[in-house]
mmCIF file of C-alpha atoms in Angstrom:
data_model
loop_
_atom_site.group_PDB
_atom_site.id
_atom_site.type_symbol
_atom_site.label_atom_id
_atom_site.label_comp_id
_atom_site.label_asym_id
_atom_site.label_seq_id
_atom_site.Cartn_x
_atom_site.Cartn_y
_atom_site.Cartn_z
ATOM 1 C CA UNK A 18 -24.428 49.532 -51.019
ATOM 2 C CA UNK A 19 -26.626 52.606 -51.594
ATOM 3 C CA UNK A 20 -24.536 56.076 -51.930
ATOM 4 C CA UNK A 21 -26.747 58.097 -49.284
ATOM 5 C CA UNK A 22 -25.797 61.996 -49.481
ATOM 6 C CA UNK A 23 -25.867 63.433 -45.850
ATOM 7 C CA UNK A 24 -28.887 65.608 -45.227
ATOM 8 C CA UNK A 25 -28.726 69.139 -43.921
ATOM 9 C CA UNK A 26 -30.441 70.600 -40.972
ATOM 10 C CA UNK A 27 -33.727 71.421 -41.480
ATOM 11 C CA UNK A 28 -34.229 69.764 -44.636
ATOM 12 C CA UNK A 29 -35.854 66.809 -45.683
ATOM 13 C CA UNK A 30 -33.882 63.229 -46.580
ATOM 14 C CA UNK A 31 -33.768 62.429 -50.417
ATOM 15 C CA UNK A 32 -33.497 58.359 -50.840
ATOM 16 C CA UNK A 33 -32.399 57.560 -54.309
ATOM 17 C CA UNK A 34 -33.683 54.010 -55.254
ATOM 18 C CA UNK A 35 -32.260 51.103 -56.605
ATOM 19 C CA UNK A 36 -33.315 51.214 -60.149
ATOM 20 C CA UNK A 37 -31.970 54.858 -60.269
ATOM 21 C CA UNK A 38 -28.445 54.992 -61.906
ATOM 22 C CA UNK A 39 -27.372 58.519 -60.576
ATOM 23 C CA UNK A 40 -24.277 57.929 -58.393
ATOM 24 C CA UNK A 41 -22.198 61.181 -57.297
ATOM 25 C CA UNK A 42 -18.332 61.290 -58.322
ATOM 26 C CA UNK A 43 -16.912 61.103 -55.099
ATOM 27 C CA UNK A 44 -18.239 57.389 -54.837
ATOM 28 C CA UNK A 45 -17.138 56.187 -58.057
ATOM 29 C CA UNK A 46 -13.912 58.038 -57.301
ATOM 30 C CA UNK A 47 -14.167 55.934 -53.869
ATOM 31 C CA UNK A 48 -15.143 52.466 -55.278
ATOM 32 C CA UNK A 49 -12.304 52.493 -57.663
ATOM 33 C CA UNK A 50 -9.399 53.299 -54.679
ATOM 34 C CA UNK A 51 -11.142 49.973 -52.994
ATOM 35 C CA UNK A 52 -11.067 47.751 -55.959
ATOM 36 C CA UNK A 53 -7.221 48.963 -56.202
ATOM 37 C CA UNK A 54 -6.008 48.239 -52.634
ATOM 38 C CA UNK A 55 -7.832 45.077 -52.567
ATOM 39 C CA UNK A 56 -6.179 43.624 -55.544
ATOM 40 C CA UNK A 57 -3.123 45.166 -53.935
ATOM 41 C CA UNK A 58 -4.163 43.297 -50.394
ATOM 42 C CA UNK A 59 -4.845 39.619 -52.465
ATOM 43 C CA UNK A 60 -1.178 40.093 -54.633
ATOM 44 C CA UNK A 61 0.373 40.606 -51.264
ATOM 45 C CA UNK A 62 -1.007 37.148 -49.659
ATOM 46 C CA UNK A 63 -0.328 35.304 -52.516
ATOM 47 C CA UNK A 64 2.989 36.706 -52.566
ATOM 48 C CA UNK A 65 3.417 35.615 -49.124
ATOM 49 C CA UNK A 66 2.014 32.289 -49.265
ATOM 50 C CA UNK A 67 4.721 31.211 -51.881
ATOM 51 C CA UNK A 68 7.305 32.433 -49.683
ATOM 52 C CA UNK A 69 6.423 30.357 -46.605
ATOM 53 C CA UNK A 70 5.669 27.553 -49.030
ATOM 54 C CA UNK A 71 9.078 28.161 -50.373
ATOM 55 C CA UNK A 72 10.493 28.414 -46.511
ATOM 56 C CA UNK A 73 8.477 25.557 -45.129
ATOM 57 C CA UNK A 74 10.453 23.295 -48.286
ATOM 58 C CA UNK A 75 13.655 24.860 -47.351
ATOM 59 C CA UNK A 76 13.335 23.352 -43.465
ATOM 60 C CA UNK A 77 11.640 20.243 -44.599
ATOM 61 C CA UNK A 78 15.172 20.006 -46.508
ATOM 62 C CA UNK A 79 17.519 21.378 -43.780
ATOM 63 C CA UNK A 80 15.669 18.724 -41.495
ATOM 64 C CA UNK A 81 16.233 15.921 -44.244
ATOM 65 C CA UNK A 82 19.679 16.282 -44.622
ATOM 66 C CA UNK A 83 20.175 17.023 -40.620
ATOM 67 C CA UNK A 84 18.449 13.918 -39.160
ATOM 68 C CA UNK A 85 20.227 12.203 -42.615
ATOM 69 C CA UNK A 86 23.370 13.145 -40.351
ATOM 70 C CA UNK A 87 22.045 10.715 -37.483
ATOM 71 C CA UNK A 88 21.421 7.772 -40.113
ATOM 72 C CA UNK A 89 24.225 5.466 -39.233
ATOM 73 C CA UNK A 90 25.791 3.472 -42.728
ATOM 74 C CA UNK A 91 26.432 0.280 -41.230
ATOM 75 C CA UNK A 92 27.344 -1.074 -44.796
ATOM 76 C CA UNK A 93 30.511 0.903 -44.324
ATOM 77 C CA UNK A 94 31.290 -0.778 -40.698
ATOM 78 C CA UNK A 95 30.505 -4.573 -42.166
ATOM 79 C CA UNK A 96 33.899 -5.778 -41.380
ATOM 80 C CA UNK A 97 33.856 -4.328 -37.606
ATOM 81 C CA UNK A 98 34.483 -7.307 -36.558
ATOM 82 C CA UNK A 99 36.573 -9.160 -38.824
ATOM 83 C CA UNK A 100 39.910 -9.621 -37.367
ATOM 84 C CA UNK A 101 38.632 -11.199 -33.798
ATOM 85 C CA UNK A 102 37.821 -14.388 -33.272
ATOM 86 C CA UNK A 103 34.459 -15.968 -32.044
ATOM 87 C CA UNK A 104 33.958 -16.973 -27.976
ATOM 88 C CA UNK A 105 32.743 -20.273 -29.016
ATOM 89 C CA UNK A 106 34.679 -21.583 -32.246
ATOM 90 C CA UNK A 107 37.275 -19.609 -31.824
ATOM 91 C CA UNK A 108 36.743 -19.025 -35.577
ATOM 92 C CA UNK A 109 37.268 -15.134 -36.920
ATOM 93 C CA UNK A 110 34.033 -13.322 -37.638
ATOM 94 C CA UNK A 111 32.993 -12.644 -40.763
ATOM 95 C CA UNK A 112 31.341 -9.619 -42.797
ATOM 96 C CA UNK A 113 28.087 -8.767 -41.956
ATOM 97 C CA UNK A 114 26.058 -9.865 -44.910
ATOM 98 C CA UNK A 115 23.708 -6.815 -46.411
ATOM 99 C CA UNK A 116 20.841 -9.499 -46.340
ATOM 100 C CA UNK A 117 20.787 -9.639 -42.574
ATOM 101 C CA UNK A 118 18.661 -6.037 -41.460
ATOM 102 C CA UNK A 119 18.744 -7.805 -37.660
ATOM 103 C CA UNK A 120 22.719 -7.229 -38.028
ATOM 104 C CA UNK A 121 22.734 -3.995 -39.542
ATOM 105 C CA UNK A 122 20.269 -2.851 -37.155
ATOM 106 C CA UNK A 123 22.156 -4.221 -33.819
ATOM 107 C CA UNK A 124 25.238 -2.473 -35.439
ATOM 108 C CA UNK A 125 23.705 0.904 -35.706
ATOM 109 C CA UNK A 126 22.115 0.425 -32.581
ATOM 110 C CA UNK A 127 25.470 -0.284 -30.858
ATOM 111 C CA UNK A 128 27.190 2.814 -32.845
ATOM 112 C CA UNK A 129 24.551 5.047 -31.437
ATOM 113 C CA UNK A 130 24.554 3.335 -27.952
ATOM 114 C CA UNK A 131 28.776 3.380 -27.288
ATOM 115 C CA UNK A 132 30.200 5.764 -29.978
ATOM 116 C CA UNK A 133 31.869 4.813 -33.245
ATOM 117 C CA UNK A 134 35.351 5.024 -31.903
ATOM 118 C CA UNK A 135 34.744 2.424 -28.629
ATOM 119 C CA UNK A 136 32.887 -0.291 -31.108
ATOM 120 C CA UNK A 137 35.411 -0.122 -33.845
ATOM 121 C CA UNK A 138 38.263 -0.044 -31.036
ATOM 122 C CA UNK A 139 39.274 -3.895 -31.318
ATOM 123 C CA UNK A 140 40.348 -4.051 -27.441
ATOM 124 C CA UNK A 141 37.875 -2.287 -26.241
ATOM 125 C CA UNK A 142 35.099 -4.422 -24.096
ATOM 126 C CA UNK A 143 32.546 -2.672 -26.249
ATOM 127 C CA UNK A 144 33.571 -3.796 -29.259
ATOM 128 C CA UNK A 145 33.896 -7.575 -27.554
ATOM 129 C CA UNK A 146 30.370 -7.432 -26.629
ATOM 130 C CA UNK A 147 29.033 -5.726 -29.914
ATOM 131 C CA UNK A 148 30.719 -8.872 -31.687
ATOM 132 C CA UNK A 149 29.202 -11.303 -29.626
ATOM 133 C CA UNK A 150 25.835 -9.726 -29.564
ATOM 134 C CA UNK A 151 25.858 -9.638 -33.317
ATOM 135 C CA UNK A 152 27.283 -12.894 -34.012
ATOM 136 C CA UNK A 153 27.774 -15.398 -31.263
ATOM 137 C CA UNK A 154 24.438 -14.448 -29.311
ATOM 138 C CA UNK A 155 21.750 -17.640 -29.751
ATOM 139 C CA UNK A 156 19.371 -15.834 -28.556
ATOM 140 C CA UNK A 157 19.479 -12.953 -31.679
ATOM 141 C CA UNK A 158 17.760 -10.311 -30.114
ATOM 142 C CA UNK A 159 15.683 -8.252 -32.947
ATOM 143 C CA UNK A 160 16.311 -4.767 -31.414
ATOM 144 C CA UNK A 161 14.072 -3.513 -34.590
ATOM 145 C CA UNK A 162 11.224 -3.275 -32.408
ATOM 146 C CA UNK A 163 10.848 -1.635 -29.095
ATOM 147 C CA UNK A 164 10.528 -3.930 -27.162
ATOM 148 C CA UNK A 165 13.450 -5.411 -28.454
ATOM 149 C CA UNK A 166 15.501 -2.605 -28.460
ATOM 150 C CA UNK A 167 15.228 -2.623 -24.801
ATOM 151 C CA UNK A 168 16.149 -6.215 -23.997
ATOM 152 C CA UNK A 169 18.533 -6.484 -26.610
ATOM 153 C CA UNK A 170 20.482 -3.037 -24.737
ATOM 154 C CA UNK A 171 20.193 -4.402 -21.314
ATOM 155 C CA UNK A 172 21.679 -7.542 -22.246
ATOM 156 C CA UNK A 173 24.542 -5.624 -24.082
ATOM 157 C CA UNK A 174 25.071 -4.048 -20.860
ATOM 158 C CA UNK A 175 25.791 -6.949 -19.130
ATOM 159 C CA UNK A 176 27.866 -8.308 -21.405
ATOM 160 C CA UNK A 177 30.253 -4.807 -21.201
ATOM 161 C CA UNK A 178 30.523 -5.053 -17.770
ATOM 162 C CA UNK A 179 31.969 -9.216 -17.997
ATOM 163 C CA UNK A 180 34.233 -7.708 -20.593
ATOM 164 C CA UNK A 181 35.297 -4.431 -18.843
ATOM 165 C CA UNK A 182 36.094 -6.419 -15.547
ATOM 166 C CA UNK A 183 37.568 -9.341 -16.832
ATOM 167 C CA UNK A 184 35.079 -12.104 -16.410
ATOM 168 C CA UNK A 185 36.856 -14.947 -17.907
ATOM 169 C CA UNK A 186 38.916 -14.442 -14.532
ATOM 170 C CA UNK A 187 35.554 -14.084 -12.125
ATOM 171 C CA UNK A 188 35.279 -16.629 -9.383
ATOM 172 C CA UNK A 189 31.771 -17.040 -10.423
ATOM 173 C CA UNK A 190 30.840 -16.465 -13.842
ATOM 174 C CA UNK A 191 28.086 -19.383 -14.307
ATOM 175 C CA UNK A 192 25.407 -19.022 -17.495
ATOM 176 C CA UNK A 193 27.311 -15.555 -18.301
ATOM 177 C CA UNK A 194 27.390 -15.427 -22.316
ATOM 178 C CA UNK A 195 25.231 -18.104 -22.220
ATOM 179 C CA UNK A 196 22.009 -19.033 -24.221
ATOM 180 C CA UNK A 197 20.414 -18.326 -21.021
ATOM 181 C CA UNK A 198 18.482 -15.302 -20.274
ATOM 182 C CA UNK A 199 20.534 -12.957 -18.377
ATOM 183 C CA UNK A 200 18.248 -13.419 -15.470
ATOM 184 C CA UNK A 201 19.444 -16.608 -14.592
ATOM 185 C CA UNK A 202 23.144 -15.446 -14.986
ATOM 186 C CA UNK A 203 24.895 -15.747 -11.827
ATOM 187 C CA UNK A 204 24.643 -12.726 -9.224
ATOM 188 C CA UNK A 205 22.262 -11.688 -11.421
ATOM 189 C CA UNK A 206 18.439 -11.087 -10.183
ATOM 190 C CA UNK A 207 15.471 -10.120 -12.137
ATOM 191 C CA UNK A 208 11.743 -8.910 -10.993
ATOM 192 C CA UNK A 209 10.033 -11.890 -9.893
ATOM 193 C CA UNK A 210 5.901 -10.708 -8.640
ATOM 194 C CA UNK A 211 5.592 -7.185 -11.170
ATOM 195 C CA UNK A 212 4.170 -8.707 -14.922
ATOM 196 C CA UNK A 213 5.364 -5.439 -16.674
ATOM 197 C CA UNK A 214 8.972 -6.005 -15.352
ATOM 198 C CA UNK A 215 9.793 -9.349 -15.819
ATOM 199 C CA UNK A 216 12.781 -9.994 -17.790
ATOM 200 C CA UNK A 217 14.191 -6.625 -16.660
ATOM 201 C CA UNK A 218 17.650 -6.855 -14.284
ATOM 202 C CA UNK A 219 16.668 -5.793 -10.740
ATOM 203 C CA UNK A 220 20.041 -6.511 -8.684
ATOM 204 C CA UNK A 221 23.333 -7.200 -10.030
ATOM 205 C CA UNK A 222 26.036 -8.424 -6.706
ATOM 206 C CA UNK A 223 28.840 -9.739 -7.688
ATOM 207 C CA UNK A 224 30.659 -8.502 -4.395
ATOM 208 C CA UNK A 225 34.409 -10.235 -3.816
ATOM 209 C CA UNK A 226 34.045 -12.330 -7.290
ATOM 210 C CA UNK A 227 37.546 -10.842 -9.219
ATOM 211 C CA UNK A 228 36.514 -8.469 -11.001
ATOM 212 C CA UNK A 229 39.368 -6.623 -12.241
ATOM 213 C CA UNK A 230 39.124 -3.333 -14.946
ATOM 214 C CA UNK A 231 36.701 -0.378 -15.480
ATOM 215 C CA UNK A 232 33.481 0.442 -14.493
ATOM 216 C CA UNK A 233 31.594 1.020 -17.904
ATOM 217 C CA UNK A 234 29.150 3.439 -18.244
ATOM 218 C CA UNK A 235 27.073 1.018 -20.222
ATOM 219 C CA UNK A 236 25.184 0.246 -16.672
ATOM 220 C CA UNK A 237 23.307 3.020 -17.597
ATOM 221 C CA UNK A 238 21.302 1.596 -19.749
ATOM 222 C CA UNK A 239 19.698 -0.160 -16.760
ATOM 223 C CA UNK A 240 16.823 2.112 -15.959
ATOM 224 C CA UNK A 241 14.880 0.186 -13.610
ATOM 225 C CA UNK A 242 18.189 -1.579 -11.623
ATOM 226 C CA UNK A 243 17.267 -1.494 -7.743
ATOM 227 C CA UNK A 244 20.744 -2.464 -6.560
ATOM 228 C CA UNK A 245 24.721 -2.278 -7.412
ATOM 229 C CA UNK A 246 26.881 -4.502 -5.398
ATOM 230 C CA UNK A 247 29.982 -4.571 -6.435
ATOM 231 C CA UNK A 248 32.034 -4.211 -3.388
ATOM 232 C CA UNK A 249 35.350 -6.338 -2.348
ATOM 233 C CA UNK A 250 36.903 -6.304 -6.052
ATOM 234 C CA UNK A 251 39.660 -4.675 -7.872
ATOM 235 C CA UNK A 252 37.834 -1.901 -9.860
ATOM 236 C CA UNK A 253 39.543 1.179 -10.936
ATOM 237 C CA UNK A 254 38.912 4.021 -12.832
ATOM 238 C CA UNK A 255 36.507 7.114 -12.031
ATOM 239 C CA UNK A 256 32.767 6.953 -11.316
ATOM 240 C CA UNK A 257 30.842 7.342 -15.035
ATOM 241 C CA UNK A 258 29.075 10.125 -14.311
ATOM 242 C CA UNK A 259 26.295 8.477 -17.039
ATOM 243 C CA UNK A 260 26.221 5.701 -14.538
ATOM 244 C CA UNK A 261 24.795 8.133 -11.650
ATOM 245 C CA UNK A 262 22.689 9.593 -14.097
ATOM 246 C CA UNK A 263 21.030 6.891 -15.591
ATOM 247 C CA UNK A 264 20.299 4.716 -13.286
ATOM 248 C CA UNK A 265 17.558 6.421 -11.047
ATOM 249 C CA UNK A 266 15.645 3.580 -9.963
ATOM 250 C CA UNK A 267 18.720 2.634 -7.812
ATOM 251 C CA UNK A 268 18.065 2.128 -4.099
ATOM 252 C CA UNK A 269 21.525 0.716 -3.266
ATOM 253 C CA UNK A 270 24.571 1.380 -4.459
ATOM 254 C CA UNK A 271 28.040 -0.538 -3.086
ATOM 255 C CA UNK A 272 31.381 -0.009 -4.332
ATOM 256 C CA UNK A 273 33.115 -0.026 -1.356
ATOM 257 C CA UNK A 274 36.784 -1.917 -0.682
ATOM 258 C CA UNK A 275 38.227 -1.330 -4.439
ATOM 259 C CA UNK A 276 40.613 0.855 -5.687
ATOM 260 C CA UNK A 277 38.248 3.736 -7.251
ATOM 261 C CA UNK A 278 39.547 7.336 -7.235
ATOM 262 C CA UNK A 279 38.844 11.269 -8.362
ATOM 263 C CA UNK A 280 36.013 13.136 -7.223
ATOM 264 C CA UNK A 281 32.428 11.635 -5.872
ATOM 265 C CA UNK A 282 30.626 13.245 -8.670
ATOM 266 C CA UNK A 283 27.707 16.474 -8.341
ATOM 267 C CA UNK A 284 25.797 13.762 -10.695
ATOM 268 C CA UNK A 285 25.103 11.900 -7.469
ATOM 269 C CA UNK A 286 22.409 13.862 -6.472
ATOM 270 C CA UNK A 287 20.650 12.889 -9.456
ATOM 271 C CA UNK A 288 20.405 9.155 -7.706
ATOM 272 C CA UNK A 289 17.171 10.360 -5.795
ATOM 273 C CA UNK A 290 15.674 6.919 -4.572
ATOM 274 C CA UNK A 291 19.099 5.968 -3.162
ATOM 275 C CA UNK A 292 18.927 4.611 0.437
ATOM 276 C CA UNK A 293 22.586 3.130 0.658
ATOM 277 C CA UNK A 294 25.695 4.587 -0.980
ATOM 278 C CA UNK A 295 28.798 2.683 0.798
ATOM 279 C CA UNK A 296 31.573 4.046 -0.835
ATOM 280 C CA UNK A 297 34.710 3.317 1.779
ATOM 281 C CA UNK A 298 37.954 1.783 1.318
ATOM 282 C CA UNK A 299 38.583 3.202 -1.759
ATOM 283 C CA UNK A 300 40.542 6.584 -3.456
ATOM 284 C CA UNK A 301 38.332 9.035 -3.488
ATOM 285 C CA UNK A 302 39.503 12.720 -3.520
ATOM 286 C CA UNK A 303 38.222 15.929 -2.980
ATOM 287 C CA UNK A 304 35.109 17.223 -1.280
ATOM 288 C CA UNK A 305 31.917 15.790 -0.575
ATOM 289 C CA UNK A 306 29.712 17.801 -2.645
ATOM 290 C CA UNK A 307 27.204 19.507 -1.587
ATOM 291 C CA UNK A 308 24.124 17.800 -4.158
ATOM 292 C CA UNK A 309 24.554 14.936 -1.717
ATOM 293 C CA UNK A 310 21.975 16.176 0.135
ATOM 294 C CA UNK A 311 18.941 15.989 -2.317
ATOM 295 C CA UNK A 312 19.020 12.445 -1.566
ATOM 296 C CA UNK A 313 15.970 12.900 0.192
ATOM 297 C CA UNK A 314 15.791 8.873 0.786
ATOM 298 C CA UNK A 315 19.314 8.136 1.793
ATOM 299 C CA UNK A 316 19.332 6.392 5.023
ATOM 300 C CA UNK A 317 23.359 5.109 5.107
ATOM 301 C CA UNK A 318 26.118 7.780 3.735
ATOM 302 C CA UNK A 319 29.638 5.751 4.420
ATOM 303 C CA UNK A 320 32.784 7.435 2.934
ATOM 304 C CA UNK A 321 35.247 5.942 5.258
ATOM 305 C CA UNK A 322 38.884 5.560 4.497
ATOM 306 C CA UNK A 323 39.356 7.528 1.842
ATOM 307 C CA UNK A 324 41.302 10.653 0.519
ATOM 308 C CA UNK A 325 38.576 13.418 1.270
ATOM 309 C CA UNK A 326 38.869 17.093 2.026
ATOM 310 C CA UNK A 327 37.227 19.956 3.222
ATOM 311 C CA UNK A 328 34.579 20.868 5.344
ATOM 312 C CA UNK A 329 31.667 18.340 5.987
ATOM 313 C CA UNK A 330 28.301 20.262 3.761
ATOM 314 C CA UNK A 331 25.515 21.547 5.687
ATOM 315 C CA UNK A 332 23.346 20.076 2.949
ATOM 316 C CA UNK A 333 23.667 16.515 4.838
ATOM 317 C CA UNK A 334 21.164 18.185 7.419
ATOM 318 C CA UNK A 335 18.334 17.755 4.676
ATOM 319 C CA UNK A 336 18.368 14.285 4.646
ATOM 320 C CA UNK A 337 15.597 13.572 7.670
ATOM 321 C CA UNK A 338 15.869 9.291 7.043
ATOM 322 C CA UNK A 339 19.508 9.256 7.574
ATOM 323 C CA UNK A 340 20.362 6.846 10.125
ATOM 324 C CA UNK A 341 24.293 6.022 10.210
ATOM 325 C CA UNK A 342 27.180 8.832 8.790
ATOM 326 C CA UNK A 343 30.607 7.534 8.750
ATOM 327 C CA UNK A 344 33.503 10.296 7.692
ATOM 328 C CA UNK A 345 36.508 8.776 9.496
ATOM 329 C CA UNK A 346 39.876 7.891 8.309
ATOM 330 C CA UNK A 347 39.827 11.016 5.774
ATOM 331 C CA UNK A 348 41.450 14.472 5.414
ATOM 332 C CA UNK A 349 37.587 15.958 5.901
ATOM 333 C CA UNK A 350 38.335 19.283 9.094
ATOM 334 C CA UNK A 351 36.693 21.807 10.966
ATOM 335 C CA UNK A 352 33.394 21.547 12.700
ATOM 336 C CA UNK A 353 30.283 19.008 11.715
ATOM 337 C CA UNK A 354 27.490 21.242 11.785
ATOM 338 C CA UNK A 355 24.729 20.614 14.642
ATOM 339 C CA UNK A 356 22.042 20.847 12.394
ATOM 340 C CA UNK A 357 23.393 17.701 11.336
ATOM 341 C CA UNK A 358 23.128 16.246 15.075
ATOM 342 C CA UNK A 359 19.577 17.248 15.093
ATOM 343 C CA UNK A 360 18.608 14.676 12.247
ATOM 344 C CA UNK A 361 15.730 12.850 14.023
ATOM 345 C CA UNK A 362 16.705 8.949 12.933
ATOM 346 C CA UNK A 363 20.631 9.711 12.625
ATOM 347 C CA UNK A 364 21.837 6.839 15.243
ATOM 348 C CA UNK A 365 25.738 6.703 14.909
ATOM 349 C CA UNK A 366 28.069 8.923 13.579
ATOM 350 C CA UNK A 367 31.785 8.106 12.552
ATOM 351 C CA UNK A 368 34.523 10.475 12.790
ATOM 352 C CA UNK A 369 37.858 12.193 13.400
ATOM 353 C CA UNK A 370 36.816 13.527 16.918
ATOM 354 C CA UNK A 371 39.423 12.710 19.046
ATOM 355 C CA UNK A 372 42.517 13.384 20.667
ATOM 356 C CA UNK A 373 43.115 17.349 22.546
ATOM 357 C CA UNK A 374 43.697 18.584 18.623
ATOM 358 C CA UNK A 375 41.340 16.639 16.980
ATOM 359 C CA UNK A 376 40.689 17.065 12.805
ATOM 360 C CA UNK A 377 37.197 16.800 13.293
ATOM 361 C CA UNK A 378 35.126 18.756 16.142
ATOM 362 C CA UNK A 379 31.473 17.169 16.392
ATOM 363 C CA UNK A 380 29.528 17.715 19.755
ATOM 364 C CA UNK A 381 26.984 14.241 18.861
ATOM 365 C CA UNK A 382 29.664 12.053 17.627
ATOM 366 C CA UNK A 383 28.861 7.868 18.454
ATOM 367 C CA UNK A 384 32.354 7.017 17.907
ATOM 368 C CA UNK A 385 35.449 9.170 17.516
ATOM 369 C CA UNK A 386 38.403 8.221 15.855
ATOM 370 C CA UNK A 387 42.328 9.469 14.686
ATOM 371 C CA UNK A 388 44.531 8.298 12.408
ATOM 372 C CA UNK A 389 47.845 7.244 12.010
ATOM 373 C CA UNK A 390 50.783 6.615 13.264
ATOM 374 C CA UNK A 391 48.711 5.979 16.985
ATOM 375 C CA UNK A 392 45.209 4.962 15.079
ATOM 376 C CA UNK A 393 42.502 3.871 17.436
ATOM 377 C CA UNK A 394 38.921 4.740 17.752
ATOM 378 C CA UNK A 395 36.961 5.400 20.902
ATOM 379 C CA UNK A 396 33.097 4.646 21.230
ATOM 380 C CA UNK A 397 30.887 6.829 23.374
ATOM 381 C CA UNK A 398 28.197 6.181 24.604
ATOM 382 C CA UNK A 399 25.679 8.459 23.787
ATOM 383 C CA UNK A 400 23.902 8.477 19.550
ATOM 384 C CA UNK A 401 23.138 11.990 18.025
ATOM 385 C CA UNK A 402 19.641 11.424 18.637
ATOM 386 C CA UNK A 403 19.463 10.408 22.103
ATOM 387 C CA UNK A 404 20.958 13.359 23.077
ATOM 388 C CA UNK A 405 19.474 16.084 20.979
ATOM 389 C CA UNK A 406 16.372 14.263 22.291
ATOM 390 C CA UNK A 407 17.297 14.599 25.502
ATOM 391 C CA UNK A 408 18.218 17.855 25.683
ATOM 392 C CA UNK A 409 14.993 18.984 23.953
ATOM 393 C CA UNK A 410 12.988 16.820 27.094
ATOM 394 C CA UNK A 411 15.168 19.012 29.220
ATOM 395 C CA UNK A 412 14.264 22.382 27.177
ATOM 396 C CA UNK A 413 10.779 21.258 27.753
ATOM 397 C CA UNK A 414 10.680 20.996 31.368
ATOM 398 C CA UNK A 415 12.498 24.101 31.536
ATOM 399 C CA UNK A 416 9.887 25.603 29.987
ATOM 400 C CA UNK A 417 7.712 24.497 31.636
ATOM 401 C CA UNK A 418 9.031 24.978 35.502
ATOM 402 C CA UNK A 419 9.363 28.248 34.288
ATOM 403 C CA UNK A 420 5.711 28.701 33.302
ATOM 404 C CA UNK A 421 4.591 27.061 36.546
ATOM 405 C CA UNK A 422 6.346 29.853 38.862
ATOM 406 C CA UNK A 423 5.322 32.741 36.557
ATOM 407 C CA UNK A 424 1.489 31.506 37.384
ATOM 408 C CA UNK A 425 2.443 30.676 41.194
#
């Protein structure tokens, strides 16, 4: 830009021509300072660029290091099944070959899914299922693709269930651990009329089938399962938290008439599609978790004949679709909240409310019971919904009658 001297007031402004080299001393000094500052700024920018590149490089190295930790070197565990015999020929398993990429991919996935310790433990159901999936399964599912991985894990979950509950002693185990698709195994049914879900397990019905053992957490891999009915067996242990979190599509959970114990996990509230929760005839203790109130679609809640304590949580009154509530033969005490009695669809409520000094007081029970030594139940005539309905009708009649009297 050209130097333009400031004009004094009252005098004519003089402009220098571009061809004239006349510049003031202040302009030359100011220009030098500007050049120096520009050089400094550019140098600072270059330093910043170099530093950021170094930091990015360090971050990528760190990321590579962290990701490399998750990569499982299956060559170290090539002998994981050596020492156990096959289920078909009873011959001992051989070590994994380096050339068989499917076997190594399968082992890596299984370790990542069930943990290295459970896969390495020779007597664990996970170990038995893993060796069967890698060696004996004639379907040879390749888990390296997305679809193959889903199919592999579904089949693996069912094989773990088989070994975890002594499948060899089941009353009915037709086609289990055969070359047939798992949809054809006894007690297993898959989606039939949905093309997107074809071949995916929809229901497991193995009631009164002689299952004896623990409920494996690998059942959580069956994310599209609608019904799990294992009642009337000898299943012990607790309900795995992962099963409740993983089975998000489940509508029906029937685990009654088993030997399960522990508390009802609060994760039960994650199963928001659940319509029937039937747990009677076990050894469950502790309080009914208030998270049950999150099961907005629940129609049946049956916890009869357990060792539950405490009061009935008021959150049950949030279950607007609830039709049946069975609470008797427990150690539950206190008063059942009136808000539960006001549920619009509730037609059956059974509680320990019988006798002069009942454990539970309830104004809307359909059946009142009492425990030992003189155990008995007494059926009442009215259901909660009809009694509350009549009360509201009577209130409406009173309101209308008072209104007409005032008009008169």
